[in-house]
CSV table of C-alpha atoms and ligand atoms in Angstrom, one decimal:
chain,number,residue,atom,x,y,z
A,76,UNK,CA,0.0,0.0,0.0
A,77,UNK,CA,1.3,3.5,-0.8
A,78,UNK,CA,0.3,6.8,0.8
A,79,UNK,CA,-1.9,7.5,-2.2
A,80,UNK,CA,-4.5,5.1,-0.8
A,81,UNK,CA,-4.6,6.6,2.7
A,82,UNK,CA,-6.6,9.4,4.1
A,83,UNK,CA,-4.5,11.9,6.1
A,84,UNK,CA,-1.0,11.1,7.2
A,85,UNK,CA,-0.5,10.2,10.8
A,86,UNK,CA,1.5,12.9,12.6
A,87,UNK,CA,3.7,10.1,14.0
A,88,UNK,CA,5.4,10.0,10.6
A,89,UNK,CA,6.6,13.7,10.8
A,90,UNK,CA,10.4,13.9,11.2
A,91,UNK,CA,12.6,16.7,12.2
A,92,UNK,CA,11.1,19.8,13.8
A,93,UNK,CA,8.7,21.6,11.5
A,94,UNK,CA,8.8,25.4,11.7
A,95,UNK,CA,5.0,25.5,11.6
A,96,UNK,CA,2.4,24.3,14.0
A,97,UNK,CA,1.2,21.2,12.1
A,98,UNK,CA,-2.2,21.2,13.8
A,99,UNK,CA,-3.0,24.0,11.4
A,100,UNK,CA,-2.4,21.6,8.6
A,101,UNK,CA,-4.8,19.0,9.8
A,102,UNK,CA,-7.8,17.8,7.9
A,103,UNK,CA,-11.1,18.7,9.6
A,104,UNK,CA,-12.5,15.3,8.7
A,105,UNK,CA,-9.8,12.8,9.7
A,106,UNK,CA,-7.8,15.0,12.0
A,107,UNK,CA,-4.5,13.8,10.4
A,108,UNK,CA,-2.0,15.7,8.3
A,109,UNK,CA,-3.7,16.8,5.0
A,110,UNK,CA,-3.0,14.5,2.1
A,111,UNK,CA,-3.6,15.6,-1.5
A,112,UNK,CA,-5.8,18.4,-0.3
A,113,UNK,CA,-8.5,20.3,-2.1
A,114,UNK,CA,-10.6,23.1,-0.5
A,115,UNK,CA,-14.1,24.6,-0.2
A,116,UNK,CA,-14.6,27.6,-2.5
A,117,UNK,CA,-16.5,29.6,0.1
A,118,UNK,CA,-14.6,29.0,3.4
A,119,UNK,CA,-11.3,28.0,1.8
A,120,UNK,CA,-10.9,25.2,4.4
A,121,UNK,CA,-8.8,22.4,3.0
A,122,UNK,CA,-9.6,18.7,3.3
A,123,UNK,CA,-7.8,15.5,2.2
A,124,UNK,CA,-9.4,14.8,-1.3
A,125,UNK,CA,-10.3,11.2,-0.3
A,126,UNK,CA,-11.9,12.5,3.0
A,127,UNK,CA,-14.0,15.1,1.3
A,128,UNK,CA,-15.1,12.8,-1.5
A,129,UNK,CA,-16.2,10.2,1.0
A,130,UNK,CA,-18.1,13.0,3.0
A,131,UNK,CA,-19.8,14.4,-0.1
A,132,UNK,CA,-21.0,10.9,-1.1
A,133,UNK,CA,-23.1,11.0,2.2
A,134,UNK,CA,-23.7,14.7,2.3
A,135,UNK,CA,-24.1,15.9,-1.4
A,136,UNK,CA,-22.9,19.5,-2.0
A,137,UNK,CA,-22.5,20.2,1.7
A,138,UNK,CA,-19.4,21.7,3.2
A,139,UNK,CA,-18.3,20.0,6.5
A,140,UNK,CA,-17.8,23.6,7.7
A,141,UNK,CA,-21.6,24.2,7.2
A,142,UNK,CA,-21.2,26.6,4.3
A,143,UNK,CA,-24.1,27.0,1.8
A,144,UNK,CA,-22.9,24.8,-1.1
A,145,UNK,CA,-19.6,23.0,-1.4
A,146,UNK,CA,-17.8,23.9,-4.6
A,147,UNK,CA,-14.3,22.5,-5.0
A,148,UNK,CA,-11.2,24.7,-5.5
A,149,UNK,CA,-7.5,24.2,-5.4
A,150,UNK,CA,-5.9,24.0,-2.0
A,151,UNK,CA,-4.8,27.6,-1.0
A,152,UNK,CA,-1.2,28.1,-2.0
A,153,UNK,CA,-0.1,29.0,1.5
A,154,UNK,CA,-1.2,25.6,2.8
A,155,UNK,CA,0.6,23.8,-0.1
A,156,UNK,CA,3.7,25.8,0.7
A,157,UNK,CA,3.7,24.9,4.4
A,158,UNK,CA,3.0,21.3,3.6
A,159,UNK,CA,6.0,21.2,1.3
A,160,UNK,CA,8.4,22.0,4.1
A,161,UNK,CA,7.4,19.0,6.2
A,162,UNK,CA,9.6,15.8,6.1
A,163,UNK,CA,7.9,12.4,6.4
A,164,UNK,CA,9.1,8.9,7.2
A,165,UNK,CA,8.4,6.3,4.5
A,166,UNK,CA,5.2,4.2,5.0
A,167,UNK,CA,7.4,1.1,4.9
A,168,UNK,CA,9.5,2.2,7.8
A,169,UNK,CA,8.4,-0.8,9.8
A,170,UNK,CA,9.6,-3.1,7.0
A,171,UNK,CA,13.1,-1.6,7.2
A,172,UNK,CA,13.0,1.5,5.0
A,173,UNK,CA,14.7,4.4,6.8
A,174,UNK,CA,14.1,7.0,4.2
A,175,UNK,CA,12.8,10.4,5.2
A,176,UNK,CA,11.2,12.2,2.3
A,177,UNK,CA,9.9,15.6,1.6
A,178,UNK,CA,6.1,15.8,1.6
A,179,UNK,CA,6.1,16.4,-2.2
A,180,UNK,CA,8.4,13.4,-3.0
A,181,UNK,CA,6.6,11.0,-0.7
A,182,UNK,CA,4.1,9.5,-3.2
A,183,UNK,CA,6.8,8.8,-5.8
A,184,UNK,CA,9.1,7.2,-3.3
A,185,UNK,CA,6.4,4.9,-1.8
A,186,UNK,CA,5.4,3.7,-5.3
A,187,UNK,CA,9.0,2.6,-5.9
A,188,UNK,CA,10.1,1.8,-2.3
A,189,UNK,CA,12.0,-1.5,-2.2
A,190,UNK,CA,10.6,-2.4,1.2
A,191,UNK,CA,7.1,-3.1,0.1
A,192,UNK,CA,6.0,-6.6,-0.4
A,193,UNK,CA,5.2,-8.4,-3.7
A,194,UNK,CA,3.8,-11.9,-4.0
A,195,UNK,CA,5.9,-14.5,-5.9
A,196,UNK,CA,3.7,-16.1,-8.6
A,197,UNK,CA,5.5,-19.4,-7.9
A,198,UNK,CA,5.7,-20.0,-4.2
A,199,UNK,CA,3.1,-17.3,-3.3
A,200,UNK,CA,5.3,-15.9,-0.5
A,201,UNK,CA,5.6,-12.2,0.1
A,202,UNK,CA,9.0,-10.9,-1.1
A,203,UNK,CA,10.4,-7.4,-0.7
A,204,UNK,CA,10.2,-5.5,-4.0
A,205,UNK,CA,14.0,-4.9,-3.9
A,206,UNK,CA,14.7,-8.7,-3.6
A,207,UNK,CA,12.0,-9.8,-6.1
A,208,UNK,CA,14.1,-10.2,-9.3
A,209,UNK,CA,16.7,-12.2,-7.4
A,210,UNK,CA,14.0,-14.5,-5.9
A,211,UNK,CA,12.2,-14.9,-9.1
A,212,UNK,CA,15.4,-16.0,-10.8
A,213,UNK,CA,15.9,-18.7,-8.2
A,214,UNK,CA,12.5,-19.7,-6.8
A,215,UNK,CA,12.1,-23.4,-7.4
A,216,UNK,CA,8.3,-23.0,-7.8
A,217,UNK,CA,8.5,-20.7,-10.8
A,218,UNK,CA,7.1,-22.2,-14.0
A,219,UNK,CA,9.4,-22.1,-17.0
A,220,UNK,CA,8.6,-22.6,-20.7
A,221,UNK,CA,11.2,-24.2,-22.9
A,222,UNK,CA,11.6,-22.2,-26.2
A,223,UNK,CA,12.6,-25.3,-28.1
A,224,UNK,CA,10.1,-27.9,-27.0
A,225,UNK,CA,7.4,-25.6,-25.6
A,226,UNK,CA,7.2,-27.7,-22.4
A,227,UNK,CA,6.0,-25.9,-19.3
A,228,UNK,CA,7.6,-27.2,-16.0
A,229,UNK,CA,8.5,-25.9,-12.5
A,230,UNK,CA,12.1,-24.9,-12.0
A,231,UNK,CA,12.8,-27.6,-9.4
A,232,UNK,CA,11.3,-30.3,-11.6
A,233,UNK,CA,13.9,-29.7,-14.3
A,234,UNK,CA,15.9,-32.8,-13.6
A,235,UNK,CA,12.8,-35.0,-13.7
A,236,UNK,CA,10.6,-33.4,-16.2
A,237,UNK,CA,12.8,-31.5,-18.6
A,238,UNK,CA,16.1,-33.3,-19.2
A,239,UNK,CA,17.9,-33.0,-22.5
A,240,UNK,CA,16.5,-36.3,-23.7
A,241,UNK,CA,12.9,-35.3,-22.9
A,242,UNK,CA,13.5,-31.9,-24.6
A,243,UNK,CA,14.8,-33.6,-27.8
A,244,UNK,CA,12.0,-36.2,-27.7
A,245,UNK,CA,9.4,-33.5,-27.4
A,246,UNK,CA,10.9,-31.5,-30.3
A,247,UNK,CA,10.9,-34.7,-32.4
A,248,UNK,CA,7.3,-35.3,-31.5
A,249,UNK,CA,6.5,-31.7,-32.4
A,250,UNK,CA,8.2,-32.0,-35.8
A,251,UNK,CA,6.5,-35.3,-36.6
A,252,UNK,CA,3.2,-33.7,-35.9
A,253,UNK,CA,4.0,-30.7,-38.0
A,254,UNK,CA,5.2,-32.8,-40.9
A,255,UNK,CA,2.0,-34.9,-40.7
A,256,UNK,CA,0.0,-31.7,-40.8
A,257,UNK,CA,2.0,-30.4,-43.8
A,258,UNK,CA,1.5,-33.7,-45.6
A,259,UNK,CA,-2.2,-33.3,-45.1
A,260,UNK,CA,-2.1,-29.8,-46.4
A,261,UNK,CA,0.0,-30.8,-49.5
A,262,UNK,CA,-2.5,-33.5,-50.2
A,263,UNK,CA,-5.4,-31.1,-50.1
A,264,UNK,CA,-3.6,-28.6,-52.4
A,265,UNK,CA,-2.7,-31.3,-54.8
A,266,UNK,CA,-6.3,-32.4,-54.9
A,267,UNK,CA,-7.4,-28.8,-55.6
A,268,UNK,CA,-4.8,-28.4,-58.3
A,269,UNK,CA,-6.0,-31.6,-60.0
A,270,UNK,CA,-9.6,-30.3,-59.8
A,271,UNK,CA,-8.7,-27.0,-61.5
A,272,UNK,CA,-6.8,-28.8,-64.2
A,273,UNK,CA,-9.8,-30.9,-64.9
A,274,UNK,CA,-12.1,-27.9,-64.8
A,275,UNK,CA,-10.1,-25.6,-67.0
A,276,UNK,CA,-10.4,-27.3,-70.4
A,277,UNK,CA,-14.2,-27.6,-69.8
A,278,UNK,CA,-14.6,-23.9,-69.7
A,279,UNK,CA,-15.0,-22.6,-73.2
A,280,UNK,CA,-15.0,-18.9,-74.0
A,281,UNK,CA,-17.1,-18.1,-77.1
A,282,UNK,CA,-17.1,-14.8,-78.9
A,283,UNK,CA,-20.3,-14.5,-80.8
A,284,UNK,CA,-19.9,-12.2,-83.8
A,285,UNK,CA,-23.0,-13.3,-85.8
A,286,UNK,CA,-20.8,-13.8,-88.9
A,287,UNK,CA,-21.4,-17.5,-89.0
A,288,UNK,CA,-25.2,-17.1,-89.4
A,289,UNK,CA,-26.9,-17.8,-92.7
A,290,UNK,CA,-26.7,-15.0,-95.3
A,291,UNK,CA,-29.2,-12.1,-95.0
A,292,UNK,CA,-28.6,-9.6,-97.8
A,293,UNK,CA,-32.1,-8.9,-99.0
A,294,UNK,CA,-33.7,-8.4,-95.6
A,295,UNK,CA,-33.3,-8.9,-91.9
A,296,UNK,CA,-33.6,-12.3,-90.3
A,297,UNK,CA,-34.4,-13.7,-86.9
A,298,UNK,CA,-31.6,-15.6,-85.1
A,299,UNK,CA,-33.2,-19.0,-85.2
A,300,UNK,CA,-33.3,-20.9,-81.9
A,301,UNK,CA,-30.2,-22.4,-80.4
A,302,UNK,CA,-27.2,-20.5,-81.7
A,303,UNK,CA,-24.0,-21.1,-79.7
A,304,UNK,CA,-26.1,-23.2,-77.3
A,305,UNK,CA,-28.4,-20.4,-76.4
A,306,UNK,CA,-31.9,-19.1,-77.4
A,307,UNK,CA,-31.8,-15.5,-78.9
A,308,UNK,CA,-35.2,-14.0,-78.7
A,309,UNK,CA,-36.2,-10.8,-80.6
A,310,UNK,CA,-32.7,-10.5,-81.9
A,311,UNK,CA,-32.3,-9.9,-85.6
A,312,UNK,CA,-29.4,-9.5,-88.0
A,313,UNK,CA,-28.6,-8.6,-91.6
A,314,UNK,CA,-25.5,-8.3,-93.9
A,315,UNK,CA,-23.7,-5.0,-94.1
A,316,UNK,CA,-24.7,-4.7,-97.7
A,317,UNK,CA,-28.3,-4.5,-96.6
A,318,UNK,CA,-27.6,-1.8,-94.1
A,319,UNK,CA,-25.6,0.2,-96.5
A,320,UNK,CA,-28.4,0.1,-99.0
A,321,UNK,CA,-31.3,0.7,-96.6
A,322,UNK,CA,-29.9,2.9,-93.9
A,323,UNK,CA,-26.6,4.5,-95.0
A,324,UNK,CA,-27.0,7.2,-92.4
A,325,UNK,CA,-27.4,5.1,-89.3
A,326,UNK,CA,-25.6,3.8,-86.3
A,327,UNK,CA,-25.5,0.4,-88.1
A,328,UNK,CA,-23.1,1.7,-90.6
A,329,UNK,CA,-20.9,3.8,-88.3
A,330,UNK,CA,-20.6,0.8,-86.0
A,331,UNK,CA,-19.0,-1.3,-88.7
A,332,UNK,CA,-15.4,-2.3,-88.1
A,333,UNK,CA,-14.0,-2.6,-91.7
A,334,UNK,CA,-13.5,-6.2,-92.8
A,335,UNK,CA,-14.5,-7.7,-89.4
A,336,UNK,CA,-18.2,-8.2,-89.3
A,337,UNK,CA,-20.3,-8.7,-92.4
A,338,UNK,CA,-23.4,-9.4,-90.2
A,339,UNK,CA,-24.8,-6.8,-87.8
A,340,UNK,CA,-27.3,-7.9,-85.1
A,341,UNK,CA,-29.8,-5.7,-83.4
A,342,UNK,CA,-32.9,-5.6,-81.3
A,343,UNK,CA,-35.8,-3.1,-80.8
A,344,UNK,CA,-36.7,-2.0,-77.2
A,345,UNK,CA,-36.1,-5.5,-75.6
A,346,UNK,CA,-34.5,-8.9,-76.2
A,347,UNK,CA,-33.6,-12.1,-74.4
A,348,UNK,CA,-30.7,-14.5,-74.3
A,349,UNK,CA,-31.6,-17.8,-72.5
A,350,UNK,CA,-30.1,-21.2,-72.0
A,351,UNK,CA,-30.8,-23.8,-74.6
A,352,UNK,CA,-31.7,-26.6,-72.2
A,353,UNK,CA,-33.1,-26.4,-68.6
A,354,UNK,CA,-30.7,-26.6,-65.6
A,355,UNK,CA,-27.8,-25.3,-67.7
A,356,UNK,CA,-26.0,-22.1,-66.7
A,357,UNK,CA,-23.6,-19.8,-68.5
A,358,UNK,CA,-21.3,-16.9,-67.8
A,359,UNK,CA,-22.3,-13.7,-69.6
A,360,UNK,CA,-18.8,-12.1,-70.0
A,361,UNK,CA,-19.4,-9.0,-72.2
A,362,UNK,CA,-21.3,-7.3,-74.9
A,363,UNK,CA,-20.3,-4.6,-77.4
A,364,UNK,CA,-23.2,-2.3,-78.4
A,365,UNK,CA,-24.2,1.1,-79.7
A,366,UNK,CA,-27.4,3.0,-80.6
A,367,UNK,CA,-28.7,2.9,-84.1
A,368,UNK,CA,-30.6,6.2,-84.2
A,369,UNK,CA,-30.2,8.0,-80.9
A,370,UNK,CA,-27.7,9.5,-78.5
A,371,UNK,CA,-27.9,8.8,-74.7
A,372,UNK,CA,-30.1,5.7,-75.3
A,373,UNK,CA,-30.5,4.0,-72.0
A,374,UNK,CA,-29.6,0.3,-72.0
A,375,UNK,CA,-30.5,-1.9,-69.0
A,376,UNK,CA,-29.1,-5.4,-68.9
A,377,UNK,CA,-30.2,-7.8,-66.2
A,378,UNK,CA,-28.9,-11.3,-65.4
A,379,UNK,CA,-31.3,-14.0,-64.0
A,380,UNK,CA,-30.8,-17.4,-62.3
A,381,UNK,CA,-33.8,-19.7,-61.7
A,382,UNK,CA,-36.3,-16.9,-62.4
A,383,UNK,CA,-34.6,-14.5,-59.9
A,384,UNK,CA,-32.8,-11.3,-61.1
A,385,UNK,CA,-29.3,-11.4,-59.7
A,386,UNK,CA,-27.4,-8.8,-61.7
A,387,UNK,CA,-28.2,-5.5,-63.3
A,388,UNK,CA,-26.3,-2.9,-65.2
A,389,UNK,CA,-27.4,0.3,-66.8
A,390,UNK,CA,-25.5,2.5,-69.3
A,391,UNK,CA,-26.1,5.1,-71.9
A,392,UNK,CA,-25.3,4.3,-75.6
A,393,UNK,CA,-24.2,6.8,-78.2
A,394,UNK,CA,-25.1,6.8,-81.9
A,395,UNK,CA,-22.8,4.5,-83.8
A,396,UNK,CA,-20.1,4.5,-81.2
A,397,UNK,CA,-19.5,1.0,-79.9
A,398,UNK,CA,-19.3,0.6,-76.2
A,399,UNK,CA,-17.6,-2.4,-74.6
A,400,UNK,CA,-19.6,-3.5,-71.5
A,401,UNK,CA,-17.7,-6.0,-69.3
A,402,UNK,CA,-20.0,-7.8,-66.9
A,403,UNK,CA,-18.7,-11.3,-66.1
A,404,UNK,CA,-22.0,-12.5,-64.6
A,405,UNK,CA,-21.5,-16.2,-63.6
A,406,UNK,CA,-24.1,-19.0,-63.5
A,407,UNK,CA,-27.0,-17.1,-65.2
A,408,UNK,CA,-29.7,-18.7,-67.3
A,409,UNK,CA,-31.3,-15.6,-68.7
A,410,UNK,CA,-30.1,-12.2,-69.9
A,411,UNK,CA,-32.6,-9.5,-70.6
A,412,UNK,CA,-32.0,-6.3,-72.5
A,413,UNK,CA,-34.2,-3.2,-72.4
A,414,UNK,CA,-33.6,0.1,-74.2
A,415,UNK,CA,-35.4,3.4,-73.8
A,416,UNK,CA,-35.1,7.2,-73.7
A,417,UNK,CA,-32.4,9.1,-75.5
A,418,UNK,CA,-32.6,11.8,-78.2
A,419,UNK,CA,-32.5,11.5,-82.0
A,420,UNK,CA,-29.0,11.9,-83.4
A,421,UNK,CA,-28.7,15.1,-85.5
A,422,UNK,CA,-27.6,13.1,-88.6
A,423,UNK,CA,-30.8,11.1,-88.5
A,424,UNK,CA,-34.1,12.3,-89.9
A,425,UNK,CA,-37.4,10.5,-89.6
A,426,UNK,CA,-36.1,7.7,-87.4
A,427,UNK,CA,-36.3,7.8,-83.6
A,428,UNK,CA,-36.3,4.1,-82.6
A,429,UNK,CA,-34.6,2.7,-79.5
A,430,UNK,CA,-32.8,0.1,-81.7
A,431,UNK,CA,-29.6,-1.3,-80.2
A,432,UNK,CA,-26.8,-2.6,-82.4
A,433,UNK,CA,-25.1,-5.7,-81.0
A,434,UNK,CA,-21.6,-6.0,-82.5
A,435,UNK,CA,-20.3,-8.8,-80.3
A,436,UNK,CA,-21.3,-10.9,-77.3
A,437,UNK,CA,-18.9,-13.0,-75.2
A,438,UNK,CA,-20.1,-16.0,-73.2
A,439,UNK,CA,-18.5,-18.8,-71.2
A,440,UNK,CA,-20.4,-22.0,-70.8
A,441,UNK,CA,-19.7,-25.4,-69.1
A,442,UNK,CA,-19.8,-27.9,-71.8
B,126,ZN,ZN1,-8.5,13.9,6.0
B,127,ZN,ZN1,-16.9,25.6,3.3
B,128,ZN,ZN1,10.6,3.5,1.6
B,129,ZN,ZN1,8.9,-17.8,-5.0
B,130,ZN,ZN1,12.8,-28.3,-24.0
């Protein structure tokens, strides 16, 4: 225990002959020498802080000196100054400490004083703080942990419980266990690797360019059912010769990449891509699209799985300027396109349809 936990200091502990009458420095509550004092704002009477706090807990806002309301202030400087001149014996004097300390240095000394007791975690006996390290380094009941074999044992059991042989055996055991664990881990990783190797060739990425569809020069055609394993609903296409002849000033023509795509696909307002057979799923990787007649045409694409919408993406398409839309939606069975809004492009007269040009669609499917 240090003085910080006490109320006032017993006058027995005063050493030397103080120049002041110490009775003037007594606490009105405990009648001992003031310790860590604070004062009442009205009457300026100082009290030990622990004494007044205890008092206020029972007599809220009342001054022990019967003032109106107790409001705390700092201890008057004259009292602090007088206290500072007093010399005090260490609290642990009876344990053998013969230090006499100034009032102000008392707290610090008593926290560090080597004559206070500390309990040994091994033998549980009370040891002087100054002897503690020595005792701890020798006490037979202290528990030690071997850094090599991780064994925990009491110091005086070393010869029985932690000999060199035991330590090495333990280490070997530990290593065996670890290697077993690692073998298990390697087996798991190997299994995973094999699985990915099997899976990889099964995933086929398909770029759908619409160029392998039957010729459509004199008019537009539907994409007949099951094209690249999928149903294409409300999606049409025609050869570039058709577009050049019929709509030379349209997004169909400006979207053309020279020499790359004789067929151009499109849809009006809405379209669907669905799986060719039930229970199959595919990954919708990307689509490249532009508007045929408008600017800022709003395109919304949604991905569905088992009749539930799981992905959605909205973008604005420009007239004839292809936009690459990367989605990578996995395990879908239906893709829905919807187009609306936008304003007619200045080059276009008479047409204001929400037609969307589909230049390329990329899908992955498990075969
Ligand atoms: Zn007191
Ligand atoms: Zn007062
Ligand atoms: Zn001491
Ligand atoms: Zn001990
Ligand atoms: Zn060991």
